[in-house]
Protein backbone atom coordinates (compact mmCIF):
# COMPACT_ATOMS: atom_id res chain seq x y z
CA UNK A 1 0.00 0.00 0.00
CA UNK A 2 1.23 3.46 -0.83
CA UNK A 3 2.68 5.34 2.14
CA UNK A 4 1.08 8.74 2.40
CA UNK A 5 3.09 11.93 2.55
CA UNK A 6 4.26 13.05 5.99
CA UNK A 7 4.09 16.76 6.78
CA UNK A 8 6.94 17.78 9.12
CA UNK A 9 6.09 19.81 12.19
CA UNK A 10 8.62 22.30 13.43
CA UNK A 11 9.68 21.97 17.05
CA UNK A 12 8.70 24.75 19.40
CA UNK A 13 8.26 24.92 23.17
CA UNK A 14 6.19 28.09 23.22
CA UNK A 15 2.39 28.09 23.22
CA UNK A 16 1.13 31.42 21.83
CA UNK A 17 -1.68 33.39 23.40
CA UNK A 18 -3.93 32.40 20.50
CA UNK A 19 -4.41 29.07 22.22
CA UNK A 20 -6.96 30.82 24.44
CA UNK A 21 -9.39 30.77 21.50
CA UNK A 22 -10.16 27.20 22.43
CA UNK A 23 -11.59 28.40 25.75
CA UNK A 24 -14.45 30.17 24.01
CA UNK A 25 -15.56 27.13 22.06
CA UNK A 26 -15.38 29.26 18.91
CA UNK A 27 -12.86 27.19 17.00
CA UNK A 28 -11.27 28.85 13.94
CA UNK A 29 -11.97 27.42 10.53
CA UNK A 30 -9.21 26.49 8.16
CA UNK A 31 -8.39 29.49 5.93
CA UNK A 32 -9.09 28.38 2.36
CA UNK A 33 -9.12 30.98 -0.39
CA UNK A 34 -9.17 28.60 -3.36
CA UNK A 35 -10.40 25.08 -3.85
CA UNK A 36 -7.17 23.11 -3.41
CA UNK A 37 -6.29 19.99 -5.31
CA UNK A 38 -5.00 16.84 -3.66
CA UNK A 39 -1.46 18.20 -4.01
CA UNK A 40 -2.31 21.49 -2.28
CA UNK A 41 -2.82 20.34 1.29
CA UNK A 42 -2.26 23.16 3.77
CA UNK A 43 0.45 22.15 6.23
CA UNK A 44 -1.18 24.32 8.91
CA UNK A 45 -4.70 22.86 8.58
CA UNK A 46 -5.09 20.42 11.49
CA UNK A 47 -8.17 18.30 12.25
CA UNK A 48 -8.26 16.46 15.61
CA UNK A 49 -10.60 13.45 15.57
CA UNK A 50 -11.38 10.96 18.29
CA UNK A 51 -12.69 10.32 21.78
CA UNK A 52 -12.18 11.66 25.31
CA UNK A 53 -8.43 10.96 25.24
CA UNK A 54 -8.20 13.40 22.30
CA UNK A 55 -10.76 15.85 23.69
CA UNK A 56 -8.64 16.48 26.80
CA UNK A 57 -11.02 14.89 29.31
CA UNK A 58 -9.15 14.73 32.60
CA UNK A 59 -7.60 18.20 32.42
CA UNK A 60 -10.39 19.85 34.46
CA UNK A 61 -11.04 22.46 31.78
CA UNK A 62 -14.29 21.44 30.13
CA UNK A 63 -15.53 23.89 27.48
CA UNK A 64 -18.59 22.12 26.02
CA UNK A 65 -20.48 18.82 26.02
CA UNK A 66 -17.63 17.23 24.08
CA UNK A 67 -15.12 18.63 26.61
CA UNK A 68 -12.54 19.87 24.02
CA UNK A 69 -10.13 21.25 26.57
CA UNK A 70 -7.56 23.95 25.79
CA UNK A 71 -5.14 21.64 27.64
CA UNK A 72 -5.91 18.64 25.44
CA UNK A 73 -2.98 17.44 23.38
CA UNK A 74 -4.45 18.67 20.05
CA UNK A 75 -4.67 22.24 21.38
CA UNK A 76 -1.10 22.00 22.68
CA UNK A 77 0.16 20.76 19.31
CA UNK A 78 -1.71 23.48 17.42
CA UNK A 79 -0.38 26.21 19.71
CA UNK A 80 3.21 25.01 19.68
CA UNK A 81 3.36 24.39 15.94
CA UNK A 82 1.31 27.36 14.73
CA UNK A 83 -1.46 25.20 13.24
CA UNK A 84 -5.11 26.06 12.68
CA UNK A 85 -7.07 23.52 14.75
CA UNK A 86 -10.48 22.13 13.87
CA UNK A 87 -11.23 20.34 17.16
CA UNK A 88 -13.68 17.54 16.35
CA UNK A 89 -12.77 15.03 19.09
CA UNK A 90 -15.59 14.39 21.54
CA UNK A 91 -15.77 12.70 24.92
CA UNK A 92 -17.63 9.41 24.64
CA UNK A 93 -17.13 9.09 20.88
CA UNK A 94 -17.06 5.68 19.21
CA UNK A 95 -15.90 4.77 15.72
CA UNK A 96 -19.50 5.24 14.57
CA UNK A 97 -19.50 8.78 15.99
CA UNK A 98 -16.28 9.63 14.17
CA UNK A 99 -17.87 8.50 10.91
CA UNK A 100 -21.17 10.27 11.52
CA UNK A 101 -20.04 13.49 13.17
CA UNK A 102 -16.32 14.14 12.71
CA UNK A 103 -14.81 13.09 9.38
CA UNK A 104 -16.98 15.63 7.58
CA UNK A 105 -14.49 18.27 8.77
CA UNK A 106 -11.77 16.74 6.57
CA UNK A 107 -10.96 18.11 3.15
CA UNK A 108 -8.28 18.10 0.47
CA UNK A 109 -6.66 21.01 2.30
CA UNK A 110 -6.27 19.07 5.56
CA UNK A 111 -2.57 18.71 6.34
CA UNK A 112 -2.56 16.91 9.70
CA UNK A 113 -5.01 14.50 11.34
CA UNK A 114 -4.62 13.01 14.83
CA UNK A 115 -6.92 10.55 16.57
CA UNK A 116 -7.46 8.14 19.43
CA UNK A 117 -10.53 5.92 19.03
CA UNK A 118 -11.73 2.46 19.97
CA UNK A 119 -11.95 2.45 23.76
CA UNK A 120 -15.60 3.44 23.87
CA UNK A 121 -16.52 0.79 21.30
CA UNK A 122 -15.41 -1.68 23.96
CA UNK A 123 -17.39 0.01 26.75
CA UNK A 124 -14.49 1.81 28.45
CA UNK A 125 -16.60 3.72 31.00
CA UNK A 126 -18.91 0.84 31.88
CA UNK A 127 -16.02 -1.63 32.24
CA UNK A 128 -14.06 0.70 34.52
CA UNK A 129 -17.19 1.33 36.61
CA UNK A 130 -17.88 -2.39 36.88
CA UNK A 131 -14.33 -3.14 37.97
CA UNK A 132 -14.28 -0.26 40.48
CA UNK A 133 -17.11 -1.83 42.46
CA UNK A 134 -16.54 -4.45 45.16
CA UNK A 135 -16.07 -7.88 43.61
CA UNK A 136 -19.16 -9.36 45.23
CA UNK A 137 -21.31 -6.75 43.48
CA UNK A 138 -19.76 -6.91 40.03
CA UNK A 139 -18.24 -9.08 37.32
CA UNK A 140 -15.13 -7.22 36.24
CA UNK A 141 -13.55 -10.06 34.29
CA UNK A 142 -16.84 -10.76 32.53
CA UNK A 143 -17.11 -7.11 31.48
CA UNK A 144 -13.52 -7.13 30.19
CA UNK A 145 -14.16 -10.30 28.21
CA UNK A 146 -17.30 -8.80 26.68
CA UNK A 147 -15.21 -5.87 25.46
CA UNK A 148 -12.51 -8.20 24.13
CA UNK A 149 -15.13 -10.08 22.15
CA UNK A 150 -16.11 -6.84 20.39
CA UNK A 151 -12.44 -6.01 19.88
CA UNK A 152 -11.76 -9.32 18.16
CA UNK A 153 -14.90 -9.62 16.06
CA UNK A 154 -16.20 -6.11 15.30
CA UNK A 155 -13.58 -3.45 15.92
CA UNK A 156 -11.25 -4.48 13.06
CA UNK A 157 -13.94 -3.73 10.49
CA UNK A 158 -14.92 -0.52 12.26
CA UNK A 159 -11.31 0.68 12.19
CA UNK A 160 -11.05 -0.08 8.49
CA UNK A 161 -14.14 2.04 7.89
CA UNK A 162 -12.77 5.01 9.88
CA UNK A 163 -9.35 4.91 8.24
CA UNK A 164 -10.96 4.56 4.83
CA UNK A 165 -13.10 7.64 5.48
CA UNK A 166 -10.03 9.60 6.53
CA UNK A 167 -8.19 8.54 3.36
CA UNK A 168 -11.13 9.63 1.23
CA UNK A 169 -11.67 12.90 3.07
CA UNK A 170 -8.05 14.01 3.47
CA UNK A 171 -6.03 12.19 0.81
CA UNK A 172 -2.80 14.15 1.35
CA UNK A 173 -2.90 14.45 5.14
CA UNK A 174 -0.29 13.25 7.59
CA UNK A 175 -2.42 10.94 9.75
CA UNK A 176 -1.27 9.93 13.24
CA UNK A 177 -3.33 7.51 15.34
CA UNK A 178 -2.54 6.97 19.01
CA UNK A 179 -2.89 3.99 21.28
CA UNK A 180 -3.87 4.05 24.95
CA UNK A 181 -1.57 3.92 28.00
CA UNK A 182 -1.82 1.44 30.85
CA UNK A 183 -4.05 3.00 33.50
CA UNK A 184 -2.90 0.92 36.45
CA UNK A 185 0.31 0.00 38.26
CA UNK A 186 -1.14 -2.86 40.32
CA UNK A 187 -2.00 -0.79 43.39
CA UNK A 188 -5.36 0.82 44.19
CA UNK A 189 -4.83 3.82 46.47
CA UNK A 190 -8.41 5.13 46.47
CA UNK A 191 -10.82 4.37 49.28
CA UNK A 192 -13.88 4.17 47.08
CA UNK A 193 -12.60 1.89 44.34
CA UNK A 194 -12.04 -1.83 44.71
CA UNK A 195 -9.69 -2.78 41.87
CA UNK A 196 -7.80 -5.96 42.69
CA UNK A 197 -4.39 -6.80 41.27
CA UNK A 198 -5.86 -9.40 38.94
CA UNK A 199 -8.46 -6.92 37.68
CA UNK A 200 -5.87 -4.23 37.02
CA UNK A 201 -3.63 -6.74 35.23
CA UNK A 202 -6.59 -7.83 33.09
CA UNK A 203 -7.47 -4.22 32.22
CA UNK A 204 -3.88 -3.48 31.21
CA UNK A 205 -3.76 -6.68 29.14
CA UNK A 206 -6.94 -5.64 27.33
CA UNK A 207 -5.27 -2.29 26.59
CA UNK A 208 -2.33 -4.18 25.07
CA UNK A 209 -4.71 -6.11 22.82
CA UNK A 210 -6.50 -2.93 21.75
CA UNK A 211 -3.23 -1.12 21.03
CA UNK A 212 -1.98 -4.05 18.96
CA UNK A 213 -5.06 -3.79 16.75
CA UNK A 214 -4.78 0.00 16.46
CA UNK A 215 -1.12 -0.29 15.45
CA UNK A 216 -1.84 -3.04 12.91
CA UNK A 217 -4.67 -1.14 11.25
CA UNK A 218 -2.89 2.22 11.32
CA UNK A 219 0.39 1.07 9.83
CA UNK A 220 -1.43 -1.17 7.37
CA UNK A 221 -3.18 1.92 6.03
CA UNK A 222 0.17 3.68 5.58
CA UNK A 223 -0.29 6.00 8.54
CA UNK A 224 1.74 6.68 11.69
CA UNK A 225 0.99 4.82 14.92
CA UNK A 226 1.74 6.72 18.15
CA UNK A 227 2.76 4.44 21.04
CA UNK A 228 2.06 5.86 24.56
CA UNK A 229 2.68 2.93 26.92
CA UNK A 230 6.44 3.26 27.34
CA UNK A 231 6.28 7.03 27.89
CA UNK A 232 3.51 6.66 30.47
CA UNK A 233 5.38 3.95 32.36
CA UNK A 234 5.74 4.97 36.01
CA UNK A 235 2.97 7.56 35.67
CA UNK A 236 -0.17 5.44 36.03
CA UNK A 237 -2.95 5.88 38.56
CA UNK A 238 -1.46 5.80 42.08
CA UNK A 239 2.14 6.31 40.89
CA UNK A 240 4.16 9.02 42.63
CA UNK A 241 3.72 11.32 39.61
CA UNK A 242 0.41 10.57 37.96
CA UNK A 243 -0.21 11.44 34.33
CA UNK A 244 -3.59 9.73 34.61
CA UNK A 245 -6.25 10.71 37.13
CA UNK A 246 -7.54 8.19 39.60
CA UNK A 247 -11.03 8.50 41.02
CA UNK A 248 -11.88 12.19 40.73
CA UNK A 249 -14.73 14.64 41.05
CA UNK A 250 -16.51 15.30 38.78
CA UNK A 251 -16.42 11.59 37.94
CA UNK A 252 -15.90 12.28 34.21
CA UNK A 253 -12.35 13.41 35.06
CA UNK A 254 -11.48 9.93 36.39
CA UNK A 255 -9.11 7.53 34.61
CA UNK A 256 -8.10 9.96 31.86
CA UNK A 257 -4.78 11.71 31.20
CA UNK A 258 -4.44 14.90 33.24
CA UNK A 259 -2.65 18.03 32.01
CA UNK A 260 0.75 16.41 32.41
CA UNK A 261 -0.49 13.38 30.52
CA UNK A 262 -1.71 15.54 27.67
CA UNK A 263 1.66 17.27 27.49
CA UNK A 264 3.21 13.82 27.17
CA UNK A 265 0.72 12.87 24.45
CA UNK A 266 1.47 16.12 22.58
CA UNK A 267 5.17 15.32 22.55
CA UNK A 268 4.46 11.79 21.33
CA UNK A 269 2.21 12.93 18.49
CA UNK A 270 4.41 15.92 17.53
CA UNK A 271 7.84 15.97 19.22
CA UNK A 272 8.61 19.34 20.72
CA UNK A 273 4.97 20.29 21.31
CA UNK A 274 5.06 19.82 25.10
CA UNK A 275 5.07 23.14 26.93
CA UNK A 276 7.04 21.84 29.95
CA UNK A 277 8.42 18.70 31.44
CA UNK A 278 5.31 16.71 32.32
CA UNK A 279 6.82 15.55 35.62
CA UNK A 280 7.05 19.18 36.75
CA UNK A 281 3.36 19.95 36.25
CA UNK A 282 1.46 19.84 39.57
CA UNK A 283 -1.74 17.85 39.85
CA UNK A 284 -4.84 19.98 39.55
CA UNK A 285 -6.34 20.64 42.95
CA UNK A 286 -9.92 21.13 44.00
CA UNK A 287 -11.22 23.53 46.60
CA UNK A 288 -13.79 21.03 47.85
CA UNK A 289 -13.24 19.48 51.26
CA UNK A 290 -12.16 15.87 51.56
CA UNK A 291 -15.41 15.07 53.33
CA UNK A 292 -17.51 16.48 50.49
CA UNK A 293 -15.44 14.69 47.87
CA UNK A 294 -15.63 11.33 49.60
CA UNK A 295 -19.39 11.59 50.02
CA UNK A 296 -19.98 12.72 46.41
CA UNK A 297 -17.72 10.01 45.04
CA UNK A 298 -19.49 7.44 47.16
CA UNK A 299 -22.87 8.55 45.89
CA UNK A 300 -21.73 8.14 42.28
CA UNK A 301 -19.37 5.18 42.43
CA UNK A 302 -21.10 3.10 45.05
CA UNK A 303 -24.56 4.47 44.43
CA UNK A 304 -24.99 4.59 48.23
CA UNK A 305 -26.81 1.28 47.87
CA UNK A 306 -24.38 -0.94 49.75
CA UNK A 307 -27.11 -1.72 52.25
CA UNK A 308 -29.87 -2.50 49.76
CA UNK A 309 -31.39 -5.96 50.33
CA UNK A 310 -29.87 -7.31 47.11
CA UNK A 311 -26.38 -6.08 48.00
CA UNK A 312 -26.59 -7.37 51.53
CA UNK A 313 -27.57 -10.80 50.20
CA UNK A 314 -24.62 -10.72 47.79
CA UNK A 315 -22.27 -9.68 50.60
CA UNK A 316 -23.43 -12.48 52.88
CA UNK A 317 -23.00 -15.00 50.07
CA UNK A 318 -19.43 -13.78 49.59
CA UNK A 319 -18.66 -13.91 53.31
CA UNK A 320 -18.58 -10.13 53.74
CA UNK A 321 -19.81 -8.90 57.15
CA UNK A 322 -22.94 -6.85 56.49
CA UNK A 323 -22.25 -4.78 59.58
CA UNK A 324 -19.15 -3.36 57.87
CA UNK A 325 -21.24 -2.25 54.89
CA UNK A 326 -23.79 -0.60 57.15
CA UNK A 327 -21.09 1.23 59.09
CA UNK A 328 -19.57 2.64 55.88
CA UNK A 329 -22.88 4.13 54.80
CA UNK A 330 -23.70 5.39 58.26
CA UNK A 331 -20.33 7.10 58.71
CA UNK A 332 -20.43 8.67 55.24
CA UNK A 333 -23.91 10.02 55.83
CA UNK A 334 -22.86 11.48 59.17
CA UNK A 335 -19.77 13.09 57.68
CA UNK A 336 -17.36 10.99 59.77
CA UNK A 337 -14.96 10.30 56.91
CA UNK A 338 -12.21 9.05 59.21
CA UNK A 339 -14.38 6.19 60.49
CA UNK A 340 -15.72 5.56 57.00
CA UNK A 341 -12.17 5.40 55.66
CA UNK A 342 -11.23 2.74 58.19
CA UNK A 343 -14.29 0.69 57.26
CA UNK A 344 -13.56 1.08 53.55
CA UNK A 345 -10.00 -0.13 54.09
CA UNK A 346 -11.43 -3.22 55.76
CA UNK A 347 -13.83 -3.71 52.84
CA UNK A 348 -10.93 -3.53 50.40
CA UNK A 349 -9.09 -6.25 52.29
CA UNK A 350 -12.19 -8.44 52.31
CA UNK A 351 -12.77 -7.79 48.62
CA UNK A 352 -9.19 -8.80 47.77
CA UNK A 353 -9.67 -12.06 49.66
CA UNK A 354 -12.96 -12.66 47.86
CA UNK A 355 -11.30 -12.05 44.48
CA UNK A 356 -8.42 -14.36 45.38
CA UNK A 357 -10.89 -17.15 46.16
CA UNK A 358 -12.66 -16.58 42.86
CA UNK A 359 -9.38 -16.47 40.99
CA UNK A 360 -8.40 -19.84 42.35
CA UNK A 361 -11.47 -21.32 40.67
CA UNK A 362 -11.19 -19.53 37.30
PDB file of C-alpha atoms in Angstrom, residues 192 248-250 286 288-298:
ATOM      1  CA  UNK A 192     -13.883   4.170  47.077  1.00  0.00           C
ATOM      2  CA  UNK A 248     -11.881  12.192  40.731  1.00  0.00           C
ATOM      3  CA  UNK A 249     -14.731  14.636  41.054  1.00  0.00           C
ATOM      4  CA  UNK A 250     -16.507  15.299  38.778  1.00  0.00           C
ATOM      5  CA  UNK A 286      -9.916  21.132  44.000  1.00  0.00           C
ATOM      6  CA  UNK A 288     -13.793  21.026  47.846  1.00  0.00           C
ATOM      7  CA  UNK A 289     -13.243  19.482  51.258  1.00  0.00           C
ATOM      8  CA  UNK A 290     -12.161  15.874  51.559  1.00  0.00           C
ATOM      9  CA  UNK A 291     -15.415  15.072  53.333  1.00  0.00           C
ATOM     10  CA  UNK A 292     -17.509  16.484  50.489  1.00  0.00           C
ATOM     11  CA  UNK A 293     -15.444  14.693  47.866  1.00  0.00           C
ATOM     12  CA  UNK A 294     -15.632  11.331  49.601  1.00  0.00           C
ATOM     13  CA  UNK A 295     -19.389  11.588  50.017  1.00  0.00           C
ATOM     14  CA  UNK A 296     -19.979  12.720  46.413  1.00  0.00           C
ATOM     15  CA  UNK A 297     -17.724  10.014  45.039  1.00  0.00           C
ATOM     16  CA  UNK A 298     -19.491   7.438  47.163  1.00  0.00           C
TER      17      UNK A 298
END
